Amino acid sequence: MFESIIDSNRLFLVAGPCSAESQEQLDETCQALMATGRVDLLRCGVWKPRTRPGGFEGCGEEALKWIAELKRLHGNWRFAIEVVTPRHVELALQYGIDALWIGARTTGNPFLVSELAQALQSNPVPVMVKNPLNADATLWAGAIERLLQAGVCDIAAIHRGFSISSPIQTELRNDPVWRIPIELRSMLPAIPLLCDPSHLTGCSDKIAECSQTALNLDFNGLMVECHIHPEKALTDAQQQLTPEGLSQVLKSLRHRPHTAAAPLELTILRERLNLVDNDLLKLIAQRLDISREIAIVKDANNLTTYQPSQWNSKLQNLLLEAKNIGLKEQFAKDIFDRLHLESIRVQEEQRSEGALGS
Ligand code: PEP
Ligand code: MN
């Protein structure tokens, strides 16, 4: 199911309600979605992992019966559901579910992922793996590798954003940290990457913008939550689109085929970037050479390697300068904090080499 989408220029689309609530709700939503002619795979939650107890936790096996019935009635409908335990996998296979996904709360648990992989070993179906709640590309890749090792080869990854830990208010439900899916792609280049703008943004108005960002970053598809009456949804009401809303979003998106050839202008600009990057590397090496000399002087004068007040006042000047030339302060701070840490590391290295030599 997912193998061919990495090289295709088509957007792979998974859509459907957050939860299967009744056979009618599921049927009406899926009919309208399939009528768009754009949906490859229908989604619905059957067992809902909820943050707090007491909410709607899904209809379980009952919902699997509705799906089996709808698949019987509409021969070409394919469904994906979330599985959390090996028992879920067993039931999903029993009811002929076409694909599964592993949710964000499960991906971060290697034992659970191994159990799911084992449950799939004798009868692998396509699996989508959402990112774990914390921004850790290795943990995400690890879950995919566990499935691959068990012989589950038809896999896609889904980026749904990360739990927000910073107290800084953000308008999104989850933090996109776009560098993490980019890192995953470089670790596992053959695994197609989908974006779930619904859970990422938590807001139906922001889905178009988030989806466009994903397409600009070379994602291969989307998983979007849609409900025939979003306002009545039992879960995630604020983020679900109507099927009509989904069509509008799809119309607004600019899909950029990855086979498009780079124009000469872009090649020239990239060359210019390369020259600047090489200069940056040389400057960083020069900076570290000076740090080593500083370490020798500090050692001779019995001074500590880290001098907080000196660093803080220097950093303030640098940040002012950064602002004056139009750089974001936080960006400049991140870079200089990192350079400073490396400077401390080489100074310590220099001091211990000096001590060994004396
Ligand atoms: C879902 O897709 O319905 C879901 C619960 O997502 P996540 O695991 O990303 O929170
Ligand atoms: Mn949901």
JSON list of N, CA and C in Angstrom, two decimals, residues 229-293:
[
{"chain": "A", "resi": 229, "resn": "HIS", "atom": "N", "xyz": [-20.52, 15.68, 10.84]},
{"chain": "A", "resi": 229, "resn": "HIS", "atom": "CA", "xyz": [-20.98, 16.82, 11.66]},
{"chain": "A", "resi": 229, "resn": "HIS", "atom": "C", "xyz": [-19.93, 17.09, 12.73]},
{"chain": "A", "resi": 230, "resn": "PRO", "atom": "N", "xyz": [-18.84, 17.79, 12.39]},
{"chain": "A", "resi": 230, "resn": "PRO", "atom": "CA", "xyz": [-17.74, 17.96, 13.35]},
{"chain": "A", "resi": 230, "resn": "PRO", "atom": "C", "xyz": [-18.21, 18.48, 14.71]},
{"chain": "A", "resi": 231, "resn": "GLU", "atom": "N", "xyz": [-19.18, 19.40, 14.70]},
{"chain": "A", "resi": 231, "resn": "GLU", "atom": "CA", "xyz": [-19.60, 20.01, 15.97]},
{"chain": "A", "resi": 231, "resn": "GLU", "atom": "C", "xyz": [-20.21, 18.98, 16.92]},
{"chain": "A", "resi": 232, "resn": "LYS", "atom": "N", "xyz": [-20.65, 17.84, 16.38]},
{"chain": "A", "resi": 232, "resn": "LYS", "atom": "CA", "xyz": [-21.27, 16.82, 17.25]},
{"chain": "A", "resi": 232, "resn": "LYS", "atom": "C", "xyz": [-20.29, 15.69, 17.58]},
{"chain": "A", "resi": 233, "resn": "ALA", "atom": "N", "xyz": [-19.05, 15.81, 17.12]},
{"chain": "A", "resi": 233, "resn": "ALA", "atom": "CA", "xyz": [-18.09, 14.71, 17.30]},
{"chain": "A", "resi": 233, "resn": "ALA", "atom": "C", "xyz": [-17.86, 14.42, 18.78]},
{"chain": "A", "resi": 234, "resn": "LEU", "atom": "N", "xyz": [-17.71, 13.15, 19.12]},
{"chain": "A", "resi": 234, "resn": "LEU", "atom": "CA", "xyz": [-17.49, 12.76, 20.53]},
{"chain": "A", "resi": 234, "resn": "LEU", "atom": "C", "xyz": [-16.04, 12.97, 20.95]},
{"chain": "A", "resi": 235, "resn": "THR", "atom": "N", "xyz": [-15.12, 13.04, 19.96]},
{"chain": "A", "resi": 235, "resn": "THR", "atom": "CA", "xyz": [-13.71, 13.31, 20.28]},
{"chain": "A", "resi": 235, "resn": "THR", "atom": "C", "xyz": [-13.17, 14.31, 19.25]},
{"chain": "A", "resi": 236, "resn": "ASP", "atom": "N", "xyz": [-12.26, 15.14, 19.68]},
{"chain": "A", "resi": 236, "resn": "ASP", "atom": "CA", "xyz": [-11.54, 16.06, 18.78]},
{"chain": "A", "resi": 236, "resn": "ASP", "atom": "C", "xyz": [-12.46, 16.87, 17.85]},
{"chain": "A", "resi": 237, "resn": "ALA", "atom": "N", "xyz": [-13.55, 17.41, 18.44]},
{"chain": "A", "resi": 237, "resn": "ALA", "atom": "CA", "xyz": [-14.53, 18.15, 17.61]},
{"chain": "A", "resi": 237, "resn": "ALA", "atom": "C", "xyz": [-13.92, 19.38, 16.93]},
{"chain": "A", "resi": 238, "resn": "GLN", "atom": "N", "xyz": [-12.99, 20.07, 17.62]},
{"chain": "A", "resi": 238, "resn": "GLN", "atom": "CA", "xyz": [-12.47, 21.34, 17.08]},
{"chain": "A", "resi": 238, "resn": "GLN", "atom": "C", "xyz": [-11.58, 21.15, 15.86]},
{"chain": "A", "resi": 239, "resn": "GLN", "atom": "N", "xyz": [-11.02, 19.95, 15.70]},
{"chain": "A", "resi": 239, "resn": "GLN", "atom": "CA", "xyz": [-10.03, 19.78, 14.63]},
{"chain": "A", "resi": 239, "resn": "GLN", "atom": "C", "xyz": [-10.56, 19.02, 13.43]},
{"chain": "A", "resi": 240, "resn": "GLN", "atom": "N", "xyz": [-11.81, 18.54, 13.50]},
{"chain": "A", "resi": 240, "resn": "GLN", "atom": "CA", "xyz": [-12.29, 17.72, 12.38]},
{"chain": "A", "resi": 240, "resn": "GLN", "atom": "C", "xyz": [-12.91, 18.60, 11.30]},
{"chain": "A", "resi": 241, "resn": "LEU", "atom": "N", "xyz": [-12.61, 18.26, 10.05]},
{"chain": "A", "resi": 241, "resn": "LEU", "atom": "CA", "xyz": [-13.17, 18.99, 8.91]},
{"chain": "A", "resi": 241, "resn": "LEU", "atom": "C", "xyz": [-14.42, 18.26, 8.43]},
{"chain": "A", "resi": 242, "resn": "THR", "atom": "N", "xyz": [-15.31, 18.97, 7.77]},
{"chain": "A", "resi": 242, "resn": "THR", "atom": "CA", "xyz": [-16.37, 18.26, 7.04]},
{"chain": "A", "resi": 242, "resn": "THR", "atom": "C", "xyz": [-15.72, 17.71, 5.77]},
{"chain": "A", "resi": 243, "resn": "PRO", "atom": "N", "xyz": [-16.33, 16.72, 5.11]},
{"chain": "A", "resi": 243, "resn": "PRO", "atom": "CA", "xyz": [-15.76, 16.26, 3.83]},
{"chain": "A", "resi": 243, "resn": "PRO", "atom": "C", "xyz": [-15.65, 17.41, 2.83]},
{"chain": "A", "resi": 244, "resn": "GLU", "atom": "N", "xyz": [-16.61, 18.34, 2.87]},
{"chain": "A", "resi": 244, "resn": "GLU", "atom": "CA", "xyz": [-16.56, 19.52, 2.00]},
{"chain": "A", "resi": 244, "resn": "GLU", "atom": "C", "xyz": [-15.35, 20.38, 2.37]},
{"chain": "A", "resi": 245, "resn": "GLY", "atom": "N", "xyz": [-15.12, 20.54, 3.66]},
{"chain": "A", "resi": 245, "resn": "GLY", "atom": "CA", "xyz": [-13.95, 21.30, 4.15]},
{"chain": "A", "resi": 245, "resn": "GLY", "atom": "C", "xyz": [-12.66, 20.67, 3.66]},
{"chain": "A", "resi": 246, "resn": "LEU", "atom": "N", "xyz": [-12.63, 19.34, 3.65]},
{"chain": "A", "resi": 246, "resn": "LEU", "atom": "CA", "xyz": [-11.42, 18.65, 3.16]},
{"chain": "A", "resi": 246, "resn": "LEU", "atom": "C", "xyz": [-11.21, 18.97, 1.68]},
{"chain": "A", "resi": 247, "resn": "SER", "atom": "N", "xyz": [-12.30, 18.94, 0.91]},
{"chain": "A", "resi": 247, "resn": "SER", "atom": "CA", "xyz": [-12.16, 19.25, -0.53]},
{"chain": "A", "resi": 247, "resn": "SER", "atom": "C", "xyz": [-11.58, 20.65, -0.72]},
{"chain": "A", "resi": 248, "resn": "GLN", "atom": "N", "xyz": [-12.06, 21.60, 0.10]},
{"chain": "A", "resi": 248, "resn": "GLN", "atom": "CA", "xyz": [-11.55, 22.98, 0.00]},
{"chain": "A", "resi": 248, "resn": "GLN", "atom": "C", "xyz": [-10.05, 23.02, 0.29]},
{"chain": "A", "resi": 249, "resn": "VAL", "atom": "N", "xyz": [-9.67, 22.32, 1.36]},
{"chain": "A", "resi": 249, "resn": "VAL", "atom": "CA", "xyz": [-8.24, 22.30, 1.73]},
{"chain": "A", "resi": 249, "resn": "VAL", "atom": "C", "xyz": [-7.44, 21.72, 0.57]},
{"chain": "A", "resi": 250, "resn": "LEU", "atom": "N", "xyz": [-7.91, 20.61, 0.01]},
{"chain": "A", "resi": 250, "resn": "LEU", "atom": "CA", "xyz": [-7.15, 19.96, -1.07]},
{"chain": "A", "resi": 250, "resn": "LEU", "atom": "C", "xyz": [-7.02, 20.89, -2.27]},
{"chain": "A", "resi": 251, "resn": "LYS", "atom": "N", "xyz": [-8.09, 21.65, -2.54]},
{"chain": "A", "resi": 251, "resn": "LYS", "atom": "CA", "xyz": [-8.04, 22.59, -3.68]},
{"chain": "A", "resi": 251, "resn": "LYS", "atom": "C", "xyz": [-7.00, 23.67, -3.44]},
{"chain": "A", "resi": 252, "resn": "SER", "atom": "N", "xyz": [-6.86, 24.08, -2.19]},
{"chain": "A", "resi": 252, "resn": "SER", "atom": "CA", "xyz": [-5.95, 25.20, -1.90]},
{"chain": "A", "resi": 252, "resn": "SER", "atom": "C", "xyz": [-4.48, 24.77, -1.91]},
{"chain": "A", "resi": 253, "resn": "LEU", "atom": "N", "xyz": [-4.22, 23.46, -1.81]},
{"chain": "A", "resi": 253, "resn": "LEU", "atom": "CA", "xyz": [-2.82, 23.02, -1.66]},
{"chain": "A", "resi": 253, "resn": "LEU", "atom": "C", "xyz": [-2.06, 23.07, -2.97]},
{"chain": "A", "resi": 254, "resn": "ARG", "atom": "N", "xyz": [-0.81, 23.49, -2.87]},
{"chain": "A", "resi": 254, "resn": "ARG", "atom": "CA", "xyz": [0.07, 23.41, -4.04]},
{"chain": "A", "resi": 254, "resn": "ARG", "atom": "C", "xyz": [1.00, 22.22, -3.82]},
{"chain": "A", "resi": 255, "resn": "HIS", "atom": "N", "xyz": [0.76, 21.18, -4.62]},
{"chain": "A", "resi": 255, "resn": "HIS", "atom": "CA", "xyz": [1.58, 19.98, -4.48]},
{"chain": "A", "resi": 255, "resn": "HIS", "atom": "C", "xyz": [2.78, 20.12, -5.39]},
{"chain": "A", "resi": 256, "resn": "ARG", "atom": "N", "xyz": [3.97, 20.01, -4.80]},
{"chain": "A", "resi": 256, "resn": "ARG", "atom": "CA", "xyz": [5.17, 20.26, -5.60]},
{"chain": "A", "resi": 256, "resn": "ARG", "atom": "C", "xyz": [5.83, 18.92, -5.90]},
{"chain": "A", "resi": 257, "resn": "PRO", "atom": "N", "xyz": [5.75, 18.48, -7.16]},
{"chain": "A", "resi": 257, "resn": "PRO", "atom": "CA", "xyz": [6.30, 17.15, -7.49]},
{"chain": "A", "resi": 257, "resn": "PRO", "atom": "C", "xyz": [7.79, 17.10, -7.24]},
{"chain": "A", "resi": 258, "resn": "HIS", "atom": "N", "xyz": [8.28, 15.98, -6.63]},
{"chain": "A", "resi": 258, "resn": "HIS", "atom": "CA", "xyz": [9.71, 15.97, -6.33]},
{"chain": "A", "resi": 258, "resn": "HIS", "atom": "C", "xyz": [10.59, 15.62, -7.53]},
{"chain": "A", "resi": 259, "resn": "THR", "atom": "N", "xyz": [9.95, 15.32, -8.67]},
{"chain": "A", "resi": 259, "resn": "THR", "atom": "CA", "xyz": [10.78, 15.03, -9.84]},
{"chain": "A", "resi": 259, "resn": "THR", "atom": "C", "xyz": [11.09, 16.31, -10.64]},
{"chain": "A", "resi": 260, "resn": "ALA", "atom": "N", "xyz": [10.50, 17.43, -10.22]},
{"chain": "A", "resi": 260, "resn": "ALA", "atom": "CA", "xyz": [10.74, 18.68, -10.96]},
{"chain": "A", "resi": 260, "resn": "ALA", "atom": "C", "xyz": [12.24, 19.00, -10.96]},
{"chain": "A", "resi": 261, "resn": "ALA", "atom": "N", "xyz": [12.76, 19.37, -12.15]},
{"chain": "A", "resi": 261, "resn": "ALA", "atom": "CA", "xyz": [14.20, 19.63, -12.25]},
{"chain": "A", "resi": 261, "resn": "ALA", "atom": "C", "xyz": [14.53, 20.99, -11.64]},
{"chain": "A", "resi": 262, "resn": "ALA", "atom": "N", "xyz": [15.71, 21.07, -11.00]},
{"chain": "A", "resi": 262, "resn": "ALA", "atom": "CA", "xyz": [16.12, 22.34, -10.41]},
{"chain": "A", "resi": 262, "resn": "ALA", "atom": "C", "xyz": [16.58, 23.29, -11.53]},
{"chain": "A", "resi": 263, "resn": "PRO", "atom": "N", "xyz": [16.08, 24.52, -11.57]},
{"chain": "A", "resi": 263, "resn": "PRO", "atom": "CA", "xyz": [16.53, 25.46, -12.60]},
{"chain": "A", "resi": 263, "resn": "PRO", "atom": "C", "xyz": [17.97, 25.92, -12.31]},
{"chain": "A", "resi": 264, "resn": "LEU", "atom": "N", "xyz": [18.62, 26.45, -13.35]},
{"chain": "A", "resi": 264, "resn": "LEU", "atom": "CA", "xyz": [20.01, 26.89, -13.24]},
{"chain": "A", "resi": 264, "resn": "LEU", "atom": "C", "xyz": [20.18, 27.89, -12.09]},
{"chain": "A", "resi": 265, "resn": "GLU", "atom": "N", "xyz": [19.20, 28.79, -11.97]},
{"chain": "A", "resi": 265, "resn": "GLU", "atom": "CA", "xyz": [19.23, 29.83, -10.94]},
{"chain": "A", "resi": 265, "resn": "GLU", "atom": "C", "xyz": [19.40, 29.21, -9.54]},
{"chain": "A", "resi": 266, "resn": "LEU", "atom": "N", "xyz": [18.69, 28.09, -9.32]},
{"chain": "A", "resi": 266, "resn": "LEU", "atom": "CA", "xyz": [18.76, 27.43, -8.02]},
{"chain": "A", "resi": 266, "resn": "LEU", "atom": "C", "xyz": [20.15, 26.80, -7.81]},
{"chain": "A", "resi": 267, "resn": "THR", "atom": "N", "xyz": [20.68, 26.20, -8.88]},
{"chain": "A", "resi": 267, "resn": "THR", "atom": "CA", "xyz": [22.01, 25.60, -8.79]},
{"chain": "A", "resi": 267, "resn": "THR", "atom": "C", "xyz": [23.04, 26.66, -8.42]},
{"chain": "A", "resi": 268, "resn": "ILE", "atom": "N", "xyz": [22.91, 27.84, -9.01]},
{"chain": "A", "resi": 268, "resn": "ILE", "atom": "CA", "xyz": [23.86, 28.92, -8.73]},
{"chain": "A", "resi": 268, "resn": "ILE", "atom": "C", "xyz": [23.74, 29.39, -7.28]},
{"chain": "A", "resi": 269, "resn": "LEU", "atom": "N", "xyz": [22.48, 29.53, -6.83]},
{"chain": "A", "resi": 269, "resn": "LEU", "atom": "CA", "xyz": [22.27, 29.96, -5.44]},
{"chain": "A", "resi": 269, "resn": "LEU", "atom": "C", "xyz": [22.84, 28.92, -4.46]},
{"chain": "A", "resi": 270, "resn": "ARG", "atom": "N", "xyz": [22.67, 27.63, -4.81]},
{"chain": "A", "resi": 270, "resn": "ARG", "atom": "CA", "xyz": [23.21, 26.58, -3.93]},
{"chain": "A", "resi": 270, "resn": "ARG", "atom": "C", "xyz": [24.73, 26.61, -3.89]},
{"chain": "A", "resi": 271, "resn": "GLU", "atom": "N", "xyz": [25.34, 26.93, -5.02]},
{"chain": "A", "resi": 271, "resn": "GLU", "atom": "CA", "xyz": [26.79, 27.07, -5.07]},
{"chain": "A", "resi": 271, "resn": "GLU", "atom": "C", "xyz": [27.24, 28.19, -4.13]},
{"chain": "A", "resi": 272, "resn": "ARG", "atom": "N", "xyz": [26.49, 29.30, -4.18]},
{"chain": "A", "resi": 272, "resn": "ARG", "atom": "CA", "xyz": [26.83, 30.43, -3.30]},
{"chain": "A", "resi": 272, "resn": "ARG", "atom": "C", "xyz": [26.71, 30.03, -1.83]},
{"chain": "A", "resi": 273, "resn": "LEU", "atom": "N", "xyz": [25.64, 29.24, -1.53]},
{"chain": "A", "resi": 273, "resn": "LEU", "atom": "CA", "xyz": [25.48, 28.76, -0.15]},
{"chain": "A", "resi": 273, "resn": "LEU", "atom": "C", "xyz": [26.66, 27.90, 0.26]},
{"chain": "A", "resi": 274, "resn": "ASN", "atom": "N", "xyz": [27.10, 27.02, -0.66]},
{"chain": "A", "resi": 274, "resn": "ASN", "atom": "CA", "xyz": [28.23, 26.14, -0.35]},
{"chain": "A", "resi": 274, "resn": "ASN", "atom": "C", "xyz": [29.46, 26.95, 0.03]},
{"chain": "A", "resi": 275, "resn": "LEU", "atom": "N", "xyz": [29.71, 28.04, -0.73]},
{"chain": "A", "resi": 275, "resn": "LEU", "atom": "CA", "xyz": [30.89, 28.87, -0.43]},
{"chain": "A", "resi": 275, "resn": "LEU", "atom": "C", "xyz": [30.78, 29.48, 0.96]},
{"chain": "A", "resi": 276, "resn": "VAL", "atom": "N", "xyz": [29.59, 29.99, 1.29]},
{"chain": "A", "resi": 276, "resn": "VAL", "atom": "CA", "xyz": [29.40, 30.59, 2.62]},
{"chain": "A", "resi": 276, "resn": "VAL", "atom": "C", "xyz": [29.58, 29.52, 3.70]},
{"chain": "A", "resi": 277, "resn": "ASP", "atom": "N", "xyz": [29.00, 28.33, 3.47]},
{"chain": "A", "resi": 277, "resn": "ASP", "atom": "CA", "xyz": [29.10, 27.26, 4.48]},
{"chain": "A", "resi": 277, "resn": "ASP", "atom": "C", "xyz": [30.56, 26.85, 4.70]},
{"chain": "A", "resi": 278, "resn": "ASN", "atom": "N", "xyz": [31.33, 26.77, 3.63]},
{"chain": "A", "resi": 278, "resn": "ASN", "atom": "CA", "xyz": [32.74, 26.42, 3.79]},
{"chain": "A", "resi": 278, "resn": "ASN", "atom": "C", "xyz": [33.48, 27.48, 4.59]},
{"chain": "A", "resi": 279, "resn": "ASP", "atom": "N", "xyz": [33.15, 28.75, 4.33]},
{"chain": "A", "resi": 279, "resn": "ASP", "atom": "CA", "xyz": [33.77, 29.84, 5.10]},
{"chain": "A", "resi": 279, "resn": "ASP", "atom": "C", "xyz": [33.38, 29.73, 6.57]},
{"chain": "A", "resi": 280, "resn": "LEU", "atom": "N", "xyz": [32.09, 29.41, 6.82]},
{"chain": "A", "resi": 280, "resn": "LEU", "atom": "CA", "xyz": [31.64, 29.28, 8.21]},
{"chain": "A", "resi": 280, "resn": "LEU", "atom": "C", "xyz": [32.45, 28.21, 8.94]},
{"chain": "A", "resi": 281, "resn": "LEU", "atom": "N", "xyz": [32.66, 27.08, 8.25]},
{"chain": "A", "resi": 281, "resn": "LEU", "atom": "CA", "xyz": [33.43, 25.99, 8.88]},
{"chain": "A", "resi": 281, "resn": "LEU", "atom": "C", "xyz": [34.84, 26.44, 9.24]},
{"chain": "A", "resi": 282, "resn": "LYS", "atom": "N", "xyz": [35.45, 27.16, 8.29]},
{"chain": "A", "resi": 282, "resn": "LYS", "atom": "CA", "xyz": [36.82, 27.63, 8.55]},
{"chain": "A", "resi": 282, "resn": "LYS", "atom": "C", "xyz": [36.84, 28.60, 9.72]},
{"chain": "A", "resi": 283, "resn": "LEU", "atom": "N", "xyz": [35.84, 29.49, 9.78]},
{"chain": "A", "resi": 283, "resn": "LEU", "atom": "CA", "xyz": [35.78, 30.46, 10.88]},
{"chain": "A", "resi": 283, "resn": "LEU", "atom": "C", "xyz": [35.59, 29.75, 12.22]},
{"chain": "A", "resi": 284, "resn": "ILE", "atom": "N", "xyz": [34.76, 28.71, 12.22]},
{"chain": "A", "resi": 284, "resn": "ILE", "atom": "CA", "xyz": [34.53, 27.98, 13.48]},
{"chain": "A", "resi": 284, "resn": "ILE", "atom": "C", "xyz": [35.84, 27.31, 13.94]},
{"chain": "A", "resi": 285, "resn": "ALA", "atom": "N", "xyz": [36.57, 26.73, 12.97]},
{"chain": "A", "resi": 285, "resn": "ALA", "atom": "CA", "xyz": [37.84, 26.09, 13.32]},
{"chain": "A", "resi": 285, "resn": "ALA", "atom": "C", "xyz": [38.81, 27.13, 13.88]},
{"chain": "A", "resi": 286, "resn": "GLN", "atom": "N", "xyz": [38.83, 28.31, 13.26]},
{"chain": "A", "resi": 286, "resn": "GLN", "atom": "CA", "xyz": [39.71, 29.40, 13.76]},
{"chain": "A", "resi": 286, "resn": "GLN", "atom": "C", "xyz": [39.33, 29.79, 15.18]},
{"chain": "A", "resi": 287, "resn": "ARG", "atom": "N", "xyz": [38.01, 29.89, 15.41]},
{"chain": "A", "resi": 287, "resn": "ARG", "atom": "CA", "xyz": [37.51, 30.27, 16.74]},
{"chain": "A", "resi": 287, "resn": "ARG", "atom": "C", "xyz": [37.99, 29.26, 17.79]},
{"chain": "A", "resi": 288, "resn": "LEU", "atom": "N", "xyz": [37.95, 27.97, 17.43]},
{"chain": "A", "resi": 288, "resn": "LEU", "atom": "CA", "xyz": [38.35, 26.94, 18.40]},
{"chain": "A", "resi": 288, "resn": "LEU", "atom": "C", "xyz": [39.86, 26.96, 18.64]},
{"chain": "A", "resi": 289, "resn": "ASP", "atom": "N", "xyz": [40.62, 27.32, 17.59]},
{"chain": "A", "resi": 289, "resn": "ASP", "atom": "CA", "xyz": [42.08, 27.46, 17.78]},
{"chain": "A", "resi": 289, "resn": "ASP", "atom": "C", "xyz": [42.36, 28.55, 18.83]},
{"chain": "A", "resi": 290, "resn": "ILE", "atom": "N", "xyz": [41.61, 29.66, 18.72]},
{"chain": "A", "resi": 290, "resn": "ILE", "atom": "CA", "xyz": [41.80, 30.75, 19.69]},
{"chain": "A", "resi": 290, "resn": "ILE", "atom": "C", "xyz": [41.43, 30.26, 21.09]},
{"chain": "A", "resi": 291, "resn": "SER", "atom": "N", "xyz": [40.33, 29.47, 21.18]},
{"chain": "A", "resi": 291, "resn": "SER", "atom": "CA", "xyz": [39.91, 28.93, 22.49]},
{"chain": "A", "resi": 291, "resn": "SER", "atom": "C", "xyz": [41.03, 28.12, 23.12]},
{"chain": "A", "resi": 292, "resn": "ARG", "atom": "N", "xyz": [41.74, 27.34, 22.31]},
{"chain": "A", "resi": 292, "resn": "ARG", "atom": "CA", "xyz": [42.85, 26.52, 22.85]},
{"chain": "A", "resi": 292, "resn": "ARG", "atom": "C", "xyz": [43.94, 27.43, 23.42]},
{"chain": "A", "resi": 293, "resn": "GLU", "atom": "N", "xyz": [44.24, 28.52, 22.69]},
{"chain": "A", "resi": 293, "resn": "GLU", "atom": "CA", "xyz": [45.26, 29.46, 23.21]},
{"chain": "A", "resi": 293, "resn": "GLU", "atom": "C", "xyz": [44.79, 30.09, 24.51]}
]
